[in-house]
């Protein structure tokens, strides 16, 4: 989706993207050490330029609790500066790559290769010059939107510290993502959402702050400085003895152990059809905490809304899969997800397609009364952790921290008036969302309003403003989930005529069908 100053529109771009600013395939297809054990962490003797290890920030820093476990480059008290020096020929190649993206058969951007660069980092009072740095373009949806709509399209970047020397690290990091979707007029939506997930919701999430980027001496723009989800991330979350499992983007795109991952286990995951089966192979209660947390902060582009923006980790110590948050840059935004949107089996947003295969396991769990009860409990656990006053303070403090950088951004695709207005709407979102979800939880214990008069109160109705959608409705072929089971046009008898897809949608559907088929076929061949 593309934000307009007056309306929000779904735009048909050259290719259909799978997610938000990063999108499917936003990480390296071939990390030089993705398949190796994580022995090359600074405390194990690897090359590290910078203050190695994690940090909780200065003692007098009011946000030091949010910094706990994160590399110092992600401290909330600083706005790091990345000064990139790159040869004109390589910069010209990157500009060409930006304007001429190449696509997979599924319509997502093929990430271009890396380019050599020199990097000088200013991080508060510290300065660093890590060796062997490489840089490439990153992104998907926002990339396409930027080159279509903006006079000066803004690149997003992946900076690699280990592309030349696979054992090299900067403060324990292999890579950092410099992410800034053009739809985030606040510049801090993902930063706030990740901080809440990590520091308040108790959900494994990336470290992030804001950063300035300079290219060949000139200020290029303001970004969210984001930790990359790789083995280093897994070690920070689970420890060195539990970070060697398979990490999958959306359950399909392998991100670690690329030469040794288990086809059998991921195929069994996609074969699951019952709640009991889920419990046997998935840490479902922990995953439901992540799903509920997405719902609490209104992540419109996350798994709770049927989108393929999630990471799936096959955790060695439990031998179970668990969901991890990914790509939260449309959170806390009423233009994307109104605060009164139901957190269970929500209707498909206007002008959006939901890919039900991505939502397969969610639909299994949330169409079983026992699964719904567990999810309601997860919501009851997570909602009190949302403190609207605290989020308002974060928004005020961090927007003030980046005010000059935002105003000076030469590639900002919106006005400062738009920026300030969206910050105000972001602050208003959390109290409205919390109030609605509290009423939704109260409804489960004592009943609630039935706004559309269809006989189902607001917590048992997927769309309480439309009497044509309710658990008692009969599913018909109208591209709407009439009976509130999260599935569209799954009629009781017969089948609906295939909805005509535009060429890009048809290509993406065909691609993911092949991916799923290939996973199954190769898994069977290896048994």
mmCIF file with all atom_site columns, N, CA, C and O in Angstrom, residues 192-193 196-197 200-201 293 295-298 332 379-392 394 429-435 437-438:
data_model
loop_
_atom_site.group_PDB
_atom_site.id
_atom_site.type_symbol
_atom_site.label_atom_id
_atom_site.label_alt_id
_atom_site.label_comp_id
_atom_site.label_asym_id
_atom_site.label_entity_id
_atom_site.label_seq_id
_atom_site.pdbx_PDB_ins_code
_atom_site.Cartn_x
_atom_site.Cartn_y
_atom_site.Cartn_z
_atom_site.occupancy
_atom_site.B_iso_or_equiv
_atom_site.pdbx_formal_charge
_atom_site.auth_seq_id
_atom_site.auth_comp_id
_atom_site.auth_asym_id
_atom_site.auth_atom_id
_atom_site.pdbx_PDB_model_num
ATOM 1   N N  . UNK A 1 192 ? 9.715   2.012   17.304 1.00 0.00 ? 192 UNK A N  1
ATOM 2   C CA . UNK A 1 192 ? 8.837   1.965   18.476 1.00 0.00 ? 192 UNK A CA 1
ATOM 3   C C  . UNK A 1 192 ? 8.255   0.565   18.646 1.00 0.00 ? 192 UNK A C  1
ATOM 4   O O  . UNK A 1 192 ? 8.223   0.017   19.759 1.00 0.00 ? 192 UNK A O  1
ATOM 5   N N  . UNK A 1 193 ? 7.779   -0.027  17.545 1.00 0.00 ? 193 UNK A N  1
ATOM 6   C CA . UNK A 1 193 ? 7.159   -1.352  17.631 1.00 0.00 ? 193 UNK A CA 1
ATOM 7   C C  . UNK A 1 193 ? 8.158   -2.402  18.108 1.00 0.00 ? 193 UNK A C  1
ATOM 8   O O  . UNK A 1 193 ? 7.832   -3.239  18.962 1.00 0.00 ? 193 UNK A O  1
ATOM 9   N N  . UNK A 1 196 ? 8.887   -1.968  21.843 1.00 0.00 ? 196 UNK A N  1
ATOM 10  C CA . UNK A 1 196 ? 7.807   -2.493  22.692 1.00 0.00 ? 196 UNK A CA 1
ATOM 11  C C  . UNK A 1 196 ? 7.831   -4.021  22.697 1.00 0.00 ? 196 UNK A C  1
ATOM 12  O O  . UNK A 1 196 ? 7.721   -4.652  23.755 1.00 0.00 ? 196 UNK A O  1
ATOM 13  N N  . UNK A 1 197 ? 7.976   -4.622  21.538 1.00 0.00 ? 197 UNK A N  1
ATOM 14  C CA . UNK A 1 197 ? 8.039   -6.082  21.465 1.00 0.00 ? 197 UNK A CA 1
ATOM 15  C C  . UNK A 1 197 ? 9.170   -6.622  22.345 1.00 0.00 ? 197 UNK A C  1
ATOM 16  O O  . UNK A 1 197 ? 8.977   -7.540  23.149 1.00 0.00 ? 197 UNK A O  1
ATOM 17  N N  . UNK A 1 200 ? 8.961   -4.736  26.354 1.00 0.00 ? 200 UNK A N  1
ATOM 18  C CA . UNK A 1 200 ? 7.754   -4.768  27.176 1.00 0.00 ? 200 UNK A CA 1
ATOM 19  C C  . UNK A 1 200 ? 6.926   -6.035  26.954 1.00 0.00 ? 200 UNK A C  1
ATOM 20  O O  . UNK A 1 200 ? 6.407   -6.611  27.899 1.00 0.00 ? 200 UNK A O  1
ATOM 21  N N  . UNK A 1 201 ? 6.805   -6.445  25.700 1.00 0.00 ? 201 UNK A N  1
ATOM 22  C CA . UNK A 1 201 ? 5.973   -7.615  25.410 1.00 0.00 ? 201 UNK A CA 1
ATOM 23  C C  . UNK A 1 201 ? 6.682   -8.923  25.727 1.00 0.00 ? 201 UNK A C  1
ATOM 24  O O  . UNK A 1 201 ? 6.045   -9.968  25.820 1.00 0.00 ? 201 UNK A O  1
ATOM 25  N N  . UNK A 1 293 ? 0.809   -10.178 20.284 1.00 0.00 ? 293 UNK A N  1
ATOM 26  C CA . UNK A 1 293 ? 1.566   -8.932  20.388 1.00 0.00 ? 293 UNK A CA 1
ATOM 27  C C  . UNK A 1 293 ? 1.451   -8.118  19.110 1.00 0.00 ? 293 UNK A C  1
ATOM 28  O O  . UNK A 1 293 ? 1.329   -6.885  19.149 1.00 0.00 ? 293 UNK A O  1
ATOM 29  N N  . UNK A 1 295 ? -1.099  -8.153  17.171 1.00 0.00 ? 295 UNK A N  1
ATOM 30  C CA . UNK A 1 295 ? -2.450  -7.606  17.197 1.00 0.00 ? 295 UNK A CA 1
ATOM 31  C C  . UNK A 1 295 ? -2.538  -6.393  18.117 1.00 0.00 ? 295 UNK A C  1
ATOM 32  O O  . UNK A 1 295 ? -3.217  -5.402  17.810 1.00 0.00 ? 295 UNK A O  1
ATOM 33  N N  . UNK A 1 296 ? -1.870  -6.459  19.263 1.00 0.00 ? 296 UNK A N  1
ATOM 34  C CA . UNK A 1 296 ? -1.935  -5.358  20.232 1.00 0.00 ? 296 UNK A CA 1
ATOM 35  C C  . UNK A 1 296 ? -1.391  -4.066  19.633 1.00 0.00 ? 296 UNK A C  1
ATOM 36  O O  . UNK A 1 296 ? -1.980  -2.992  19.812 1.00 0.00 ? 296 UNK A O  1
ATOM 37  N N  . UNK A 1 297 ? -0.283  -4.139  18.904 1.00 0.00 ? 297 UNK A N  1
ATOM 38  C CA . UNK A 1 297 ? 0.292   -2.914  18.342 1.00 0.00 ? 297 UNK A CA 1
ATOM 39  C C  . UNK A 1 297 ? -0.219  -2.623  16.933 1.00 0.00 ? 297 UNK A C  1
ATOM 40  O O  . UNK A 1 297 ? 0.254   -1.699  16.266 1.00 0.00 ? 297 UNK A O  1
ATOM 41  N N  . UNK A 1 298 ? -1.203  -3.378  16.477 1.00 0.00 ? 298 UNK A N  1
ATOM 42  C CA . UNK A 1 298 ? -1.828  -3.081  15.195 1.00 0.00 ? 298 UNK A CA 1
ATOM 43  C C  . UNK A 1 298 ? -0.898  -3.237  14.010 1.00 0.00 ? 298 UNK A C  1
ATOM 44  O O  . UNK A 1 298 ? -0.856  -2.368  13.132 1.00 0.00 ? 298 UNK A O  1
ATOM 45  N N  . UNK A 1 332 ? 0.948   0.543   14.599 1.00 0.00 ? 332 UNK A N  1
ATOM 46  C CA . UNK A 1 332 ? 0.489   1.775   15.253 1.00 0.00 ? 332 UNK A CA 1
ATOM 47  C C  . UNK A 1 332 ? 0.044   2.822   14.240 1.00 0.00 ? 332 UNK A C  1
ATOM 48  O O  . UNK A 1 332 ? 0.296   4.014   14.397 1.00 0.00 ? 332 UNK A O  1
ATOM 49  N N  . UNK A 1 379 ? -3.909  -12.862 24.444 1.00 0.00 ? 379 UNK A N  1
ATOM 50  C CA . UNK A 1 379 ? -4.282  -11.448 24.358 1.00 0.00 ? 379 UNK A CA 1
ATOM 51  C C  . UNK A 1 379 ? -4.406  -10.830 25.746 1.00 0.00 ? 379 UNK A C  1
ATOM 52  O O  . UNK A 1 379 ? -3.951  -9.700  25.983 1.00 0.00 ? 379 UNK A O  1
ATOM 53  N N  . UNK A 1 380 ? -4.999  -11.560 26.665 1.00 0.00 ? 380 UNK A N  1
ATOM 54  C CA . UNK A 1 380 ? -5.169  -11.054 28.038 1.00 0.00 ? 380 UNK A CA 1
ATOM 55  C C  . UNK A 1 380 ? -3.821  -10.858 28.722 1.00 0.00 ? 380 UNK A C  1
ATOM 56  O O  . UNK A 1 380 ? -3.667  -9.972  29.570 1.00 0.00 ? 380 UNK A O  1
ATOM 57  N N  . UNK A 1 381 ? -2.844  -11.664 28.354 1.00 0.00 ? 381 UNK A N  1
ATOM 58  C CA . UNK A 1 381 ? -1.496  -11.527 28.910 1.00 0.00 ? 381 UNK A CA 1
ATOM 59  C C  . UNK A 1 381 ? -0.775  -10.320 28.321 1.00 0.00 ? 381 UNK A C  1
ATOM 60  O O  . UNK A 1 381 ? -0.098  -9.568  29.037 1.00 0.00 ? 381 UNK A O  1
ATOM 61  N N  . UNK A 1 382 ? -0.917  -10.096 27.030 1.00 0.00 ? 382 UNK A N  1
ATOM 62  C CA . UNK A 1 382 ? -0.124  -9.076  26.353 1.00 0.00 ? 382 UNK A CA 1
ATOM 63  C C  . UNK A 1 382 ? -0.720  -7.671  26.427 1.00 0.00 ? 382 UNK A C  1
ATOM 64  O O  . UNK A 1 382 ? 0.031   -6.694  26.465 1.00 0.00 ? 382 UNK A O  1
ATOM 65  N N  . UNK A 1 383 ? -2.037  -7.554  26.446 1.00 0.00 ? 383 UNK A N  1
ATOM 66  C CA . UNK A 1 383 ? -2.634  -6.216  26.389 1.00 0.00 ? 383 UNK A CA 1
ATOM 67  C C  . UNK A 1 383 ? -2.208  -5.319  27.549 1.00 0.00 ? 383 UNK A C  1
ATOM 68  O O  . UNK A 1 383 ? -1.889  -4.136  27.319 1.00 0.00 ? 383 UNK A O  1
ATOM 69  N N  . UNK A 1 384 ? -2.153  -5.791  28.798 1.00 0.00 ? 384 UNK A N  1
ATOM 70  C CA . UNK A 1 384 ? -1.726  -4.898  29.879 1.00 0.00 ? 384 UNK A CA 1
ATOM 71  C C  . UNK A 1 384 ? -0.298  -4.395  29.721 1.00 0.00 ? 384 UNK A C  1
ATOM 72  O O  . UNK A 1 384 ? 0.092   -3.422  30.380 1.00 0.00 ? 384 UNK A O  1
ATOM 73  N N  . UNK A 1 385 ? 0.482   -5.029  28.864 1.00 0.00 ? 385 UNK A N  1
ATOM 74  C CA . UNK A 1 385 ? 1.866   -4.598  28.651 1.00 0.00 ? 385 UNK A CA 1
ATOM 75  C C  . UNK A 1 385 ? 1.964   -3.395  27.716 1.00 0.00 ? 385 UNK A C  1
ATOM 76  O O  . UNK A 1 385 ? 3.055   -2.849  27.537 1.00 0.00 ? 385 UNK A O  1
ATOM 77  N N  . UNK A 1 386 ? 0.842   -3.021  27.113 1.00 0.00 ? 386 UNK A N  1
ATOM 78  C CA . UNK A 1 386 ? 0.809   -1.823  26.273 1.00 0.00 ? 386 UNK A CA 1
ATOM 79  C C  . UNK A 1 386 ? 0.418   -0.634  27.138 1.00 0.00 ? 386 UNK A C  1
ATOM 80  O O  . UNK A 1 386 ? -0.728  -0.530  27.572 1.00 0.00 ? 386 UNK A O  1
ATOM 81  N N  . UNK A 1 387 ? 1.355   0.251   27.396 1.00 0.00 ? 387 UNK A N  1
ATOM 82  C CA . UNK A 1 387 ? 1.119   1.454   28.187 1.00 0.00 ? 387 UNK A CA 1
ATOM 83  C C  . UNK A 1 387 ? 1.103   2.642   27.230 1.00 0.00 ? 387 UNK A C  1
ATOM 84  O O  . UNK A 1 387 ? 2.162   3.112   26.798 1.00 0.00 ? 387 UNK A O  1
ATOM 85  N N  . UNK A 1 388 ? -0.076  3.147   26.852 1.00 0.00 ? 388 UNK A N  1
ATOM 86  C CA . UNK A 1 388 ? -0.135  4.243   25.874 1.00 0.00 ? 388 UNK A CA 1
ATOM 87  C C  . UNK A 1 388 ? 0.657   5.473   26.304 1.00 0.00 ? 388 UNK A C  1
ATOM 88  O O  . UNK A 1 388 ? 1.271   6.141   25.462 1.00 0.00 ? 388 UNK A O  1
ATOM 89  N N  . UNK A 1 389 ? 0.673   5.781   27.603 1.00 0.00 ? 389 UNK A N  1
ATOM 90  C CA . UNK A 1 389 ? 1.426   6.947   28.067 1.00 0.00 ? 389 UNK A CA 1
ATOM 91  C C  . UNK A 1 389 ? 2.924   6.748   27.850 1.00 0.00 ? 389 UNK A C  1
ATOM 92  O O  . UNK A 1 389 ? 3.643   7.684   27.461 1.00 0.00 ? 389 UNK A O  1
ATOM 93  N N  . UNK A 1 390 ? 3.404   5.534   28.101 1.00 0.00 ? 390 UNK A N  1
ATOM 94  C CA . UNK A 1 390 ? 4.820   5.262   27.883 1.00 0.00 ? 390 UNK A CA 1
ATOM 95  C C  . UNK A 1 390 ? 5.160   5.362   26.404 1.00 0.00 ? 390 UNK A C  1
ATOM 96  O O  . UNK A 1 390 ? 6.187   5.964   26.030 1.00 0.00 ? 390 UNK A O  1
ATOM 97  N N  . UNK A 1 391 ? 4.327   4.788   25.534 1.00 0.00 ? 391 UNK A N  1
ATOM 98  C CA . UNK A 1 391 ? 4.588   4.893   24.105 1.00 0.00 ? 391 UNK A CA 1
ATOM 99  C C  . UNK A 1 391 ? 4.574   6.342   23.641 1.00 0.00 ? 391 UNK A C  1
ATOM 100 O O  . UNK A 1 391 ? 5.384   6.743   22.795 1.00 0.00 ? 391 UNK A O  1
ATOM 101 N N  . UNK A 1 392 ? 3.698   7.142   24.204 1.00 0.00 ? 392 UNK A N  1
ATOM 102 C CA . UNK A 1 392 ? 3.649   8.562   23.845 1.00 0.00 ? 392 UNK A CA 1
ATOM 103 C C  . UNK A 1 392 ? 4.963   9.249   24.216 1.00 0.00 ? 392 UNK A C  1
ATOM 104 O O  . UNK A 1 392 ? 5.461   10.113  23.472 1.00 0.00 ? 392 UNK A O  1
ATOM 105 N N  . UNK A 1 394 ? 7.935   7.744   24.410 1.00 0.00 ? 394 UNK A N  1
ATOM 106 C CA . UNK A 1 394 ? 8.923   7.292   23.428 1.00 0.00 ? 394 UNK A CA 1
ATOM 107 C C  . UNK A 1 394 ? 8.785   8.095   22.126 1.00 0.00 ? 394 UNK A C  1
ATOM 108 O O  . UNK A 1 394 ? 9.781   8.545   21.566 1.00 0.00 ? 394 UNK A O  1
ATOM 109 N N  . UNK A 1 429 ? -3.046  6.342   18.495 1.00 0.00 ? 429 UNK A N  1
ATOM 110 C CA . UNK A 1 429 ? -3.413  4.967   18.161 1.00 0.00 ? 429 UNK A CA 1
ATOM 111 C C  . UNK A 1 429 ? -3.403  4.053   19.374 1.00 0.00 ? 429 UNK A C  1
ATOM 112 O O  . UNK A 1 429 ? -4.335  3.269   19.583 1.00 0.00 ? 429 UNK A O  1
ATOM 113 N N  . UNK A 1 430 ? -2.337  4.113   20.173 1.00 0.00 ? 430 UNK A N  1
ATOM 114 C CA . UNK A 1 430 ? -2.184  3.156   21.279 1.00 0.00 ? 430 UNK A CA 1
ATOM 115 C C  . UNK A 1 430 ? -3.346  3.211   22.263 1.00 0.00 ? 430 UNK A C  1
ATOM 116 O O  . UNK A 1 430 ? -3.891  2.160   22.637 1.00 0.00 ? 430 UNK A O  1
ATOM 117 N N  . UNK A 1 431 ? -3.790  4.390   22.745 1.00 0.00 ? 431 UNK A N  1
ATOM 118 C CA . UNK A 1 431 ? -4.935  4.382   23.671 1.00 0.00 ? 431 UNK A CA 1
ATOM 119 C C  . UNK A 1 431 ? -6.219  3.885   23.019 1.00 0.00 ? 431 UNK A C  1
ATOM 120 O O  . UNK A 1 431 ? -7.016  3.190   23.667 1.00 0.00 ? 431 UNK A O  1
ATOM 121 N N  . UNK A 1 432 ? -6.426  4.206   21.743 1.00 0.00 ? 432 UNK A N  1
ATOM 122 C CA . UNK A 1 432 ? -7.634  3.732   21.060 1.00 0.00 ? 432 UNK A CA 1
ATOM 123 C C  . UNK A 1 432 ? -7.584  2.222   20.878 1.00 0.00 ? 432 UNK A C  1
ATOM 124 O O  . UNK A 1 432 ? -8.595  1.524   21.071 1.00 0.00 ? 432 UNK A O  1
ATOM 125 N N  . UNK A 1 433 ? -6.434  1.708   20.522 1.00 0.00 ? 433 UNK A N  1
ATOM 126 C CA . UNK A 1 433 ? -6.295  0.268   20.327 1.00 0.00 ? 433 UNK A CA 1
ATOM 127 C C  . UNK A 1 433 ? -6.476  -0.474  21.642 1.00 0.00 ? 433 UNK A C  1
ATOM 128 O O  . UNK A 1 433 ? -7.168  -1.495  21.701 1.00 0.00 ? 433 UNK A O  1
ATOM 129 N N  . UNK A 1 434 ? -5.859  0.038   22.694 1.00 0.00 ? 434 UNK A N  1
ATOM 130 C CA . UNK A 1 434 ? -5.983  -0.629  23.989 1.00 0.00 ? 434 UNK A CA 1
ATOM 131 C C  . UNK A 1 434 ? -7.430  -0.623  24.460 1.00 0.00 ? 434 UNK A C  1
ATOM 132 O O  . UNK A 1 434 ? -7.932  -1.631  24.983 1.00 0.00 ? 434 UNK A O  1
ATOM 133 N N  . UNK A 1 435 ? -8.130  0.493   24.300 1.00 0.00 ? 435 UNK A N  1
ATOM 134 C CA . UNK A 1 435 ? -9.525  0.568   24.743 1.00 0.00 ? 435 UNK A CA 1
ATOM 135 C C  . UNK A 1 435 ? -10.392 -0.430  23.989 1.00 0.00 ? 435 UNK A C  1
ATOM 136 O O  . UNK A 1 435 ? -11.240 -1.118  24.584 1.00 0.00 ? 435 UNK A O  1
ATOM 137 N N  . UNK A 1 437 ? -9.404  -3.247  22.443 1.00 0.00 ? 437 UNK A N  1
ATOM 138 C CA . UNK A 1 437 ? -9.055  -4.624  22.787 1.00 0.00 ? 437 UNK A CA 1
ATOM 139 C C  . UNK A 1 437 ? -9.486  -4.983  24.206 1.00 0.00 ? 437 UNK A C  1
ATOM 140 O O  . UNK A 1 437 ? -9.827  -6.142  24.471 1.00 0.00 ? 437 UNK A O  1
ATOM 141 N N  . UNK A 1 438 ? -9.506  -4.013  25.106 1.00 0.00 ? 438 UNK A N  1
ATOM 142 C CA . UNK A 1 438 ? -10.006 -4.297  26.450 1.00 0.00 ? 438 UNK A CA 1
ATOM 143 C C  . UNK A 1 438 ? -11.503 -4.607  26.403 1.00 0.00 ? 438 UNK A C  1
ATOM 144 O O  . UNK A 1 438 ? -11.977 -5.536  27.069 1.00 0.00 ? 438 UNK A O  1
#
